[in-house]
């Protein structure tokens, strides 16, 4: 195991006596100039670890959007404000005198990774997963079908999704997938407006949800109750959602109480909660008391999105019924040959996010949607590293991303220590990149610029009784800071 105390940059000095002592060596070695691409959790945690364990490293974070924090701002559900407290830690990192944030810089477009590598001793790619997996079935592109990613971006103020206009005039929505994102979107669709009003959900999505006719949400998974990917806290939240009743079929859980006896505790407790919910009928969750409902459907794999008679939009999804081959997490869903049609007016496909290559020439594994790496070292590309979802794939909560980013930062520190990264010559860092950006008409947004945007958002939110009212138009963000 790596020992925390040995992580400090001073190890370089201690391991090379006879070079004129610490001060002499410090003069001889230039301070490592390191760069992180992406201002989400992975980018900030990587920077935090590098700054904490190397007392001379300077870290610059480049972010595509003017505003920082990635999925903490644009993914985490508006009714989960406590999760967003990590922003305080990220802010501390950004305020370090050895750290700079440059928003409004799309790496791969405004500046290339090669140009960054010229300007820095090492570059860490932490740009997340900005696309989503597709089902690859007929009808997927019909009106009324959206990725959960776009729907989440819509209600969370992600600029690219502000024109989504999901049609909420139907009564039944289908969410395809059994992960936590599926539960997030189902909960937002069914939450009482009074709960959402007090969150940082955007004003326009709140207005659309206020007119929503959706009163029933089916969450459909291709495998069984023992393979759901969501977690117990999020399921419990759904079960306790005021005004919405769970509709779980006890038949789906027959014999599962016994089957999970020896399962790992989280899986056991999660299954027990589903069984209990299927069997119980609390008074406040009767059909008369709760106007809205939601349920879990299992062993149904989407086969085709069915069009309305005029062919213009979705009216339902044909599902292939499946049986499971194998058991536990690795069980495979195999079509039985039977099909079933589920009627709905809105389909949200929540089958996972997907990373894309930043530039065609950079190493990328299209099959797994990750940058091929060993402990964050990009294979075949010395001096290039990766962390977060683009390193590991689009799963894992913020803590997972933190650990993974620390691991990558550790690899950078080890490579500095071992001399794999040559820091004998200084690098210009933003000095060089800033000139390139200027020549291309790109104006970066600093962290103090972001703090101005933040203050405006918080002030607008206060007036509306919300923690913030997000600015959703990048042009307006830039206007606020006088760009
Ligand atoms: P991201 O958060 O996506 O950050 C990547 C950053 O890189 C973004 O800011 C992006 O704009 C930037 N970028 C992209 N391309 C470029 C480019 N070319 N140049 C410069 N910058 C670029 N975890 C929890 O613990 N609790 C939750 O409640 C929770 N809710 C979630 C809800 C949703 C809908 C999703 C999808 C995930 C949720 N997670 C949650 C998981 C958590 O968000 C991830 O673990 C984490 O955000 C991954 O961090 P990342 O930095 O790898 O990616
Ligand atoms: P996920 O957890 O990987 O779930 C994806 C779901 O899609 C699974 O049920 C999967 O089923 C299904 N699926 C995948 N491909 C499919 C296909 N072709 N057809 C049908 N179903 C398919 O992904 P996610 O929900 O996007 O979440 C991403 C990560 O963010 C997770 O780690 C999650 O925990 C985290 N997150 C956390 C929170 C929170 O903490 N509150 C909130 C949101 C997200 P199979 O299992 O059969 O493949």
XYZ file of C-alpha atoms and ligand atoms in Angstrom:
584
model
C 0.000 0.000 0.000
C 1.140 3.499 -0.742
C 2.019 5.384 2.383
C 0.447 8.820 2.710
C 3.604 10.418 4.079
C 5.690 9.255 1.129
C 3.347 11.019 -1.264
C 4.900 14.442 -0.765
C 6.971 15.942 -3.553
C 9.871 16.356 -1.198
C 10.649 12.696 -1.774
C 12.354 13.723 -4.994
C 14.711 15.821 -2.989
C 15.291 13.324 -0.186
C 16.116 10.568 -2.666
C 18.860 12.565 -4.452
C 21.452 13.758 -1.934
C 24.531 15.687 -3.009
C 22.767 18.078 -5.314
C 23.226 21.170 -3.233
C 20.496 20.428 -0.690
C 16.803 21.141 -0.975
C 17.118 24.733 -2.111
C 19.672 23.844 -4.784
C 17.538 21.051 -6.115
C 14.411 23.184 -6.120
C 16.269 25.607 -8.394
C 17.394 22.751 -10.619
C 13.991 21.103 -10.984
C 11.189 23.210 -12.354
C 7.864 23.102 -10.566
C 5.667 20.540 -12.290
C 2.978 22.223 -14.375
C 0.068 19.880 -14.558
C -3.198 20.192 -16.379
C -6.585 18.592 -15.877
C -9.230 18.468 -18.625
C -12.735 18.621 -17.137
C -14.074 20.520 -14.144
C -16.276 17.774 -12.705
C -15.625 15.678 -9.587
C -12.833 13.710 -11.270
C -11.024 16.882 -12.347
C -11.323 18.576 -8.970
C -10.400 15.479 -6.931
C -7.391 14.813 -9.158
C -6.255 18.424 -8.720
C -6.877 18.271 -4.945
C -4.699 15.198 -4.522
C -1.879 16.561 -6.669
C -1.824 19.879 -4.800
C -2.028 18.245 -1.395
C 0.781 15.782 -1.974
C 3.152 17.850 -4.068
C 4.075 21.129 -2.461
C 5.244 22.814 -5.688
C 2.924 21.444 -8.338
C 0.745 23.931 -10.182
C -2.495 22.584 -11.544
C -4.673 24.202 -14.202
C -8.217 22.894 -14.758
C -9.790 23.406 -18.195
C -13.581 23.117 -18.420
C -15.728 23.232 -21.535
C -18.597 25.133 -19.948
C -18.234 28.528 -18.305
C -19.478 26.975 -15.036
C -17.726 24.216 -13.088
C -18.639 20.975 -11.246
C -19.905 18.728 -14.074
C -22.601 16.288 -13.029
C -22.720 17.706 -9.508
C -24.427 20.711 -11.079
C -25.978 19.069 -14.152
C -26.678 15.477 -13.019
C -27.355 15.212 -9.289
C -31.083 15.574 -8.732
C -32.299 19.001 -7.594
C -33.980 17.431 -4.556
C -30.617 16.049 -3.354
C -28.987 19.304 -2.205
C -26.837 17.585 0.423
C -24.919 15.729 -2.320
C -23.880 19.072 -3.771
C -21.952 19.992 -0.615
C -18.858 18.548 -2.323
C -18.816 21.849 -4.197
C -17.354 23.418 -1.030
C -14.345 21.102 -1.243
C -13.939 21.785 -4.963
C -14.107 25.521 -4.275
C -11.304 25.248 -1.723
C -9.179 23.457 -4.311
C -9.917 26.080 -6.957
C -8.979 28.857 -4.555
C -5.541 27.365 -3.889
C -2.874 29.745 -5.128
C -1.339 26.851 -7.065
C -4.569 26.039 -8.876
C -6.281 27.895 -11.738
C -9.631 27.222 -13.351
C -10.235 28.069 -17.009
C -13.868 27.595 -17.970
C -15.336 28.127 -21.417
C -12.468 26.173 -23.003
C -13.467 23.057 -24.945
C -10.382 20.890 -25.175
C -10.238 19.131 -28.541
C -11.840 22.167 -30.163
C -10.403 25.385 -28.704
C -7.058 23.809 -27.871
C -5.778 20.340 -28.694
C -4.485 17.780 -26.250
C -1.163 17.922 -28.121
C -0.939 21.666 -27.472
C -1.679 21.063 -23.794
C 1.056 18.423 -23.689
C 3.524 20.957 -25.081
C 2.557 23.441 -22.384
C 2.424 21.076 -19.382
C 4.551 18.306 -17.913
C 1.476 16.082 -17.654
C -2.152 16.184 -18.798
C -4.990 14.348 -17.030
C -8.160 13.715 -19.051
C -11.173 13.864 -16.712
C -13.878 14.858 -19.135
C -16.566 12.402 -18.031
C -19.234 10.774 -20.162
C -21.196 13.298 -22.130
C -23.246 10.993 -24.308
C -25.619 8.133 -23.578
C -25.925 4.528 -24.632
C -28.559 3.884 -27.259
C -30.945 0.950 -27.441
C -30.458 0.467 -31.174
C -34.112 -0.512 -31.732
C -36.667 0.719 -34.288
C -38.612 3.809 -33.253
C -35.949 5.044 -30.843
C -35.865 8.406 -32.606
C -39.619 9.026 -32.559
C -40.961 12.138 -30.855
C -41.745 11.368 -27.228
C -38.569 9.287 -26.773
C -35.663 10.896 -24.922
C -32.547 9.725 -23.214
C -32.727 10.126 -19.446
C -29.441 12.019 -19.860
C -31.147 14.714 -21.929
C -34.141 14.812 -19.570
C -31.827 15.217 -16.554
C -29.898 17.932 -18.404
C -33.188 19.663 -19.183
C -34.401 19.945 -15.592
C -30.900 20.679 -14.269
C -30.152 23.553 -16.656
C -27.526 21.938 -18.920
C -27.346 24.451 -21.804
C -27.444 21.845 -24.598
C -30.743 20.385 -23.332
C -32.721 23.553 -22.775
C -34.751 23.087 -25.960
C -35.821 19.526 -25.168
C -39.521 20.305 -24.522
C -40.545 16.844 -23.291
C -44.241 16.292 -23.955
C -45.779 15.744 -20.528
C -49.365 15.710 -21.779
C -49.677 11.912 -21.496
C -50.655 9.952 -18.384
C -48.130 7.120 -18.612
C -44.361 7.297 -18.938
C -41.972 4.384 -19.369
C -38.471 4.585 -17.982
C -36.212 1.948 -19.479
C -33.512 0.770 -17.071
C -33.253 -0.033 -13.393
C -30.426 2.256 -12.273
C -30.353 5.269 -9.958
C -30.751 7.656 -12.897
C -34.001 5.844 -13.761
C -35.230 6.424 -10.197
C -34.133 10.078 -10.350
C -36.157 10.820 -13.491
C -39.181 8.851 -12.262
C -39.103 10.762 -8.961
C -38.860 14.140 -10.688
C -41.813 13.205 -12.927
C -43.973 12.266 -9.929
C -42.787 14.663 -7.199
C -45.303 17.089 -5.755
C -44.586 20.508 -7.182
C -44.215 22.021 -3.727
C -41.174 19.806 -3.103
C -39.527 20.762 -6.392
C -40.288 24.467 -6.033
C -37.805 24.708 -3.167
C -34.959 23.136 -5.148
C -32.564 24.510 -7.766
C -34.565 22.913 -10.601
C -34.781 25.378 -13.491
C -37.745 27.739 -13.672
C -38.717 26.551 -17.160
C -38.730 22.845 -16.287
C -40.692 23.594 -13.121
C -43.278 25.418 -15.239
C -43.495 22.445 -17.628
C -43.824 19.980 -14.736
C -46.590 22.145 -13.256
C -48.682 21.368 -16.364
C -47.673 17.699 -16.481
C -50.444 15.118 -16.875
C -48.088 12.217 -16.129
C -49.533 10.220 -13.250
C -48.050 6.776 -13.826
C -44.430 5.742 -14.358
C -43.292 2.199 -15.128
C -39.622 1.456 -14.650
C -38.792 -1.461 -16.887
C -35.698 -3.661 -16.552
C -34.484 -6.452 -18.790
C -33.404 -8.580 -15.827
C -34.969 -9.459 -12.462
C -35.310 -7.962 -8.972
C -31.951 -9.461 -7.932
C -30.162 -7.577 -10.720
C -31.502 -4.042 -10.256
C -28.715 -1.450 -10.325
C -30.386 1.157 -8.114
C -29.630 1.375 -4.402
C -31.755 1.199 -1.273
C -31.683 4.868 -0.256
C -32.980 5.942 -3.643
C -35.641 3.196 -3.700
C -36.826 4.160 -0.209
C -37.129 7.759 -1.315
C -39.362 6.659 -4.172
C -41.489 4.495 -1.895
C -41.958 7.420 0.499
C -42.724 9.954 -2.211
C -45.842 11.824 -1.073
C -48.886 11.363 -3.289
C -47.438 8.474 -5.285
C -48.040 4.810 -4.563
C -45.761 1.933 -5.491
C -47.325 -0.843 -7.524
C -45.125 -3.903 -7.220
C -46.402 -7.355 -8.126
C -45.789 -9.829 -5.261
C -45.507 -12.600 -7.867
C -42.259 -11.031 -9.112
C -40.672 -11.707 -5.734
C -41.794 -15.265 -5.047
C -39.000 -17.200 -3.353
C -36.568 -14.289 -3.454
C -36.542 -13.860 0.337
C -34.789 -17.205 0.583
C -32.643 -16.639 -2.483
C -30.995 -13.542 -0.958
C -30.388 -14.969 2.501
C -26.679 -15.332 1.782
C -26.376 -12.414 -0.649
C -24.176 -9.443 0.263
C -26.000 -7.240 2.801
C -26.825 -4.307 0.469
C -28.461 -6.630 -2.081
C -30.281 -8.533 0.688
C -31.715 -5.370 2.268
C -32.678 -3.905 -1.088
C -34.543 -7.078 -2.079
C -36.266 -7.269 1.311
C -37.472 -3.683 0.882
C -38.944 -4.488 -2.541
C -40.684 -7.583 -1.129
C -42.076 -5.634 1.831
C -43.327 -2.883 -0.487
C -44.987 -5.414 -2.792
C -46.864 -6.969 0.129
C -47.776 -3.904 2.180
C -50.625 -1.518 1.413
C -50.298 1.474 3.775
C -53.431 3.686 4.091
C -51.686 6.787 2.722
C -50.677 4.827 -0.348
C -54.076 3.481 -1.435
C -55.405 4.276 -4.881
C -57.859 6.786 -3.380
C -55.206 8.571 -1.303
C -52.418 8.752 -3.896
C -53.257 10.193 -7.305
C -50.005 9.070 -8.883
C -48.380 5.661 -9.100
C -45.186 3.987 -10.188
C -44.023 0.424 -10.501
C -41.159 -1.858 -11.397
C -41.508 -4.237 -14.335
C -38.947 -6.991 -14.663
C -37.550 -9.258 -17.371
C -38.680 -7.112 -20.256
C -36.223 -6.040 -22.896
C -37.220 -3.185 -25.233
C -37.649 -4.444 -28.790
C -39.367 -1.589 -30.652
C -40.815 1.826 -29.859
C -44.277 1.724 -31.411
C -45.476 4.704 -33.457
C -48.901 6.319 -33.335
C -51.161 5.654 -36.343
C -49.863 8.772 -38.119
C -46.302 7.619 -37.456
C -45.288 10.851 -35.783
C -44.672 9.883 -32.186
C -44.330 7.074 -29.645
C -47.444 5.328 -28.333
C -45.758 2.486 -26.506
C -42.913 -0.003 -26.429
C -42.942 -3.631 -27.495
C -41.048 -5.646 -24.948
C -39.440 -9.036 -25.404
C -40.090 -11.082 -22.276
C -36.904 -12.622 -20.991
C -35.733 -15.485 -18.826
C -32.542 -15.353 -16.840
C -29.593 -17.548 -17.661
C -27.250 -17.856 -14.724
C -27.746 -16.192 -11.395
C -26.753 -13.156 -9.387
C -25.172 -10.077 -10.950
C -23.903 -11.975 -13.962
C -27.289 -13.465 -14.949
C -28.071 -12.856 -18.614
C -31.485 -11.851 -19.999
C -32.454 -14.157 -22.869
C -35.646 -13.539 -24.898
C -38.303 -16.214 -24.396
C -39.973 -15.467 -27.735
C -43.011 -13.915 -26.051
C -43.672 -10.210 -26.394
C -45.809 -7.632 -24.628
C -46.818 -4.098 -25.568
C -46.729 -1.389 -22.923
C -48.687 1.742 -23.790
C -47.232 5.137 -22.928
C -46.812 8.649 -24.299
C -43.311 9.317 -23.016
C -40.262 7.036 -23.082
C -37.114 7.866 -21.147
C -34.251 5.576 -21.991
C -32.072 5.300 -18.902
C -29.576 2.632 -19.883
C -26.385 4.465 -19.036
C -24.113 7.328 -20.080
C -21.245 6.981 -22.591
C -17.855 8.649 -23.019
C -16.610 9.728 -26.417
C -13.064 10.124 -27.737
C -11.864 13.700 -27.389
C -9.771 13.596 -30.548
C -9.576 10.817 -33.164
C -5.859 10.224 -32.652
C -6.059 9.707 -28.882
C -6.226 6.181 -27.458
C -9.843 5.154 -26.898
C -11.576 1.819 -26.409
C -14.908 2.204 -28.236
C -16.238 -1.120 -27.013
C -16.014 -0.210 -23.345
C -16.261 3.542 -23.886
C -13.153 4.285 -21.838
C -9.615 5.497 -22.356
C -7.410 2.394 -22.064
C -5.252 2.904 -19.003
C -3.340 1.321 -16.207
C -3.998 3.050 -12.860
C -4.867 6.165 -14.850
C -1.779 6.082 -17.112
C -3.086 6.221 -20.678
C -1.683 3.227 -22.521
C 0.733 4.161 -25.282
C 0.731 7.874 -24.416
C 3.442 8.873 -21.922
C 2.585 12.007 -19.957
C -1.130 11.503 -20.516
C -3.433 10.293 -17.716
C -7.167 9.880 -17.138
C -9.560 9.816 -14.203
C -13.270 9.530 -13.414
C -15.949 8.164 -15.704
C -13.793 8.418 -18.828
C -11.248 6.189 -17.114
C -13.581 3.717 -15.439
C -16.836 3.832 -17.393
C -20.057 5.664 -16.491
C -20.848 4.049 -13.156
C -20.065 4.921 -9.583
C -21.072 7.655 -7.173
C -19.002 10.695 -6.307
C -17.013 8.848 -3.643
C -16.066 6.164 -6.181
C -14.961 8.913 -8.545
C -12.956 10.527 -5.755
C -11.046 7.331 -4.950
C -10.420 6.674 -8.580
C -9.127 10.221 -9.131
C -6.803 9.965 -6.138
C -5.461 6.755 -7.691
C -4.681 8.554 -10.958
C -3.115 11.513 -9.162
C -0.997 8.988 -7.286
C 0.285 7.600 -10.585
C 1.278 11.120 -11.669
C 3.126 11.639 -8.376
C 4.879 8.299 -8.717
C 5.945 9.161 -12.264
C 7.284 12.500 -11.068
C 9.198 10.726 -8.353
C 10.587 8.091 -10.688
C 11.633 10.655 -13.288
C 9.244 9.173 -15.859
C 7.889 12.691 -16.195
C 10.768 14.945 -17.142
C 10.492 18.206 -15.223
C 14.077 19.352 -15.846
C 12.842 22.018 -18.255
C 10.103 24.440 -17.271
C 6.800 24.463 -19.123
C 4.795 27.587 -19.782
C 1.400 26.206 -18.804
C -1.357 28.752 -19.289
C 1.209 31.243 -20.556
C 1.344 29.252 -23.779
C -2.247 28.048 -23.826
C -3.614 31.534 -23.136
C -1.875 32.847 -26.277
C -3.311 30.008 -28.350
C -6.801 30.684 -26.992
C -6.493 34.423 -27.617
C -5.424 33.788 -31.190
C -8.589 31.701 -31.631
C -10.895 34.233 -30.016
C -11.605 32.103 -26.948
C -12.036 33.948 -23.637
C -11.610 31.691 -20.619
C -13.727 32.133 -17.515
C -11.765 32.250 -14.252
C -12.930 30.837 -10.946
C -13.609 34.309 -9.611
C -15.706 34.927 -12.741
C -17.671 31.790 -11.834
C -18.121 33.149 -8.316
C -19.802 36.203 -9.848
C -22.159 33.975 -11.843
C -22.771 31.972 -8.680
C -23.681 35.113 -6.727
C -26.179 36.177 -9.405
C -27.761 32.712 -9.451
C -28.048 32.617 -5.671
C -29.576 36.115 -5.590
C -32.123 35.210 -8.276
C -32.917 32.000 -6.398
C -33.436 33.853 -3.148
C -36.047 36.031 -4.779
C -37.885 32.857 -5.860
C -37.439 30.981 -2.549
C -34.913 28.558 -4.082
C -31.218 27.882 -3.328
C -30.355 29.257 -6.772
C -31.885 29.994 -10.134
C -29.424 28.577 -12.637
C -28.509 30.603 -15.675
C -29.050 28.200 -18.552
C -27.706 30.219 -21.464
C -23.886 30.336 -21.761
C -24.147 33.731 -23.492
C -25.945 35.118 -20.457
C -23.306 33.601 -18.156
C -20.648 35.459 -20.130
C -22.656 38.688 -20.055
C -22.889 38.483 -16.263
C -19.084 38.549 -16.041
C -18.721 41.227 -18.692
C -17.168 39.021 -21.425
P -18.505 14.673 -14.948
O -19.181 14.980 -13.677
O -19.348 14.460 -16.149
O -17.472 15.859 -15.259
C -16.811 15.961 -16.501
C -16.568 17.432 -16.811
O -15.754 17.533 -17.986
C -17.849 18.219 -17.104
O -17.857 19.415 -16.364
C -17.754 18.514 -18.606
O -18.396 19.724 -18.985
C -16.251 18.588 -18.806
N -15.850 18.358 -20.192
C -16.393 17.492 -21.072
N -15.771 17.589 -22.256
C -14.823 18.534 -22.127
C -13.870 19.093 -23.024
N -13.787 18.691 -24.289
N -13.050 20.061 -22.569
C -13.131 20.491 -21.274
N -14.032 20.000 -20.389
C -14.854 19.022 -20.809
N -23.273 10.464 -7.444
C -23.546 10.629 -6.124
O -22.659 10.367 -5.296
N -24.753 11.076 -5.688
C -25.756 11.406 -6.558
O -26.852 11.826 -6.138
C -25.493 11.272 -7.948
N -26.441 11.594 -8.832
C -26.181 11.441 -10.155
C -27.192 11.755 -11.066
C -26.981 11.563 -12.416
C -28.081 11.900 -13.403
C -25.753 11.046 -12.878
C -25.537 10.813 -14.345
C -24.747 10.729 -11.989
C -24.944 10.923 -10.616
N -23.972 10.623 -9.680
C -24.221 10.782 -8.353
C -22.631 10.125 -10.113
C -21.597 11.282 -10.217
O -22.219 12.369 -10.841
C -20.355 10.817 -10.981
O -19.701 9.820 -10.215
C -19.347 11.932 -11.261
O -19.962 13.118 -11.674
C -18.333 11.542 -12.350
O -17.376 12.565 -12.407
P -16.526 12.938 -13.714
O -15.739 14.132 -13.336
O -15.851 11.740 -14.230
O -17.600 13.366 -14.831
P -26.487 2.030 -14.217
O -26.493 2.032 -12.748
O -25.390 1.331 -14.923
O -27.903 1.404 -14.694
C -28.170 1.199 -16.037
C -29.437 0.368 -16.210
O -29.699 0.250 -17.602
C -29.331 -1.046 -15.671
O -30.546 -1.442 -15.095
C -29.060 -1.867 -16.952
O -29.534 -3.189 -16.888
C -29.891 -1.113 -17.935
N -29.481 -1.355 -19.319
C -28.249 -1.161 -19.875
N -28.263 -1.465 -21.178
C -29.537 -1.868 -21.460
C -30.184 -2.307 -22.630
N -29.535 -2.390 -23.801
N -31.483 -2.648 -22.563
C -32.151 -2.562 -21.401
N -31.597 -2.147 -20.244
C -30.296 -1.806 -20.284
O -26.483 3.514 -14.830
P -27.217 4.870 -14.395
O -28.545 4.611 -13.821
O -27.056 5.730 -15.600
O -26.286 5.440 -13.232
C -24.899 5.760 -13.467
C -24.154 5.847 -12.143
O -24.534 7.052 -11.467
C -24.455 4.698 -11.211
O -23.292 4.269 -10.564
C -25.418 5.299 -10.225
O -25.395 4.674 -8.959
C -24.912 6.730 -10.144
N -26.012 7.577 -9.689
C -26.161 7.705 -8.352
C -27.236 8.406 -7.856
C -27.399 8.520 -6.383
O -26.492 8.175 -5.638
N -28.534 8.992 -5.902
C -28.156 8.984 -8.717
C -27.986 8.815 -10.083
C -26.891 8.098 -10.566
P -28.518 -4.436 -16.778
O -28.103 -4.449 -15.343
O -29.336 -5.582 -17.205
O -27.360 -4.129 -17.715
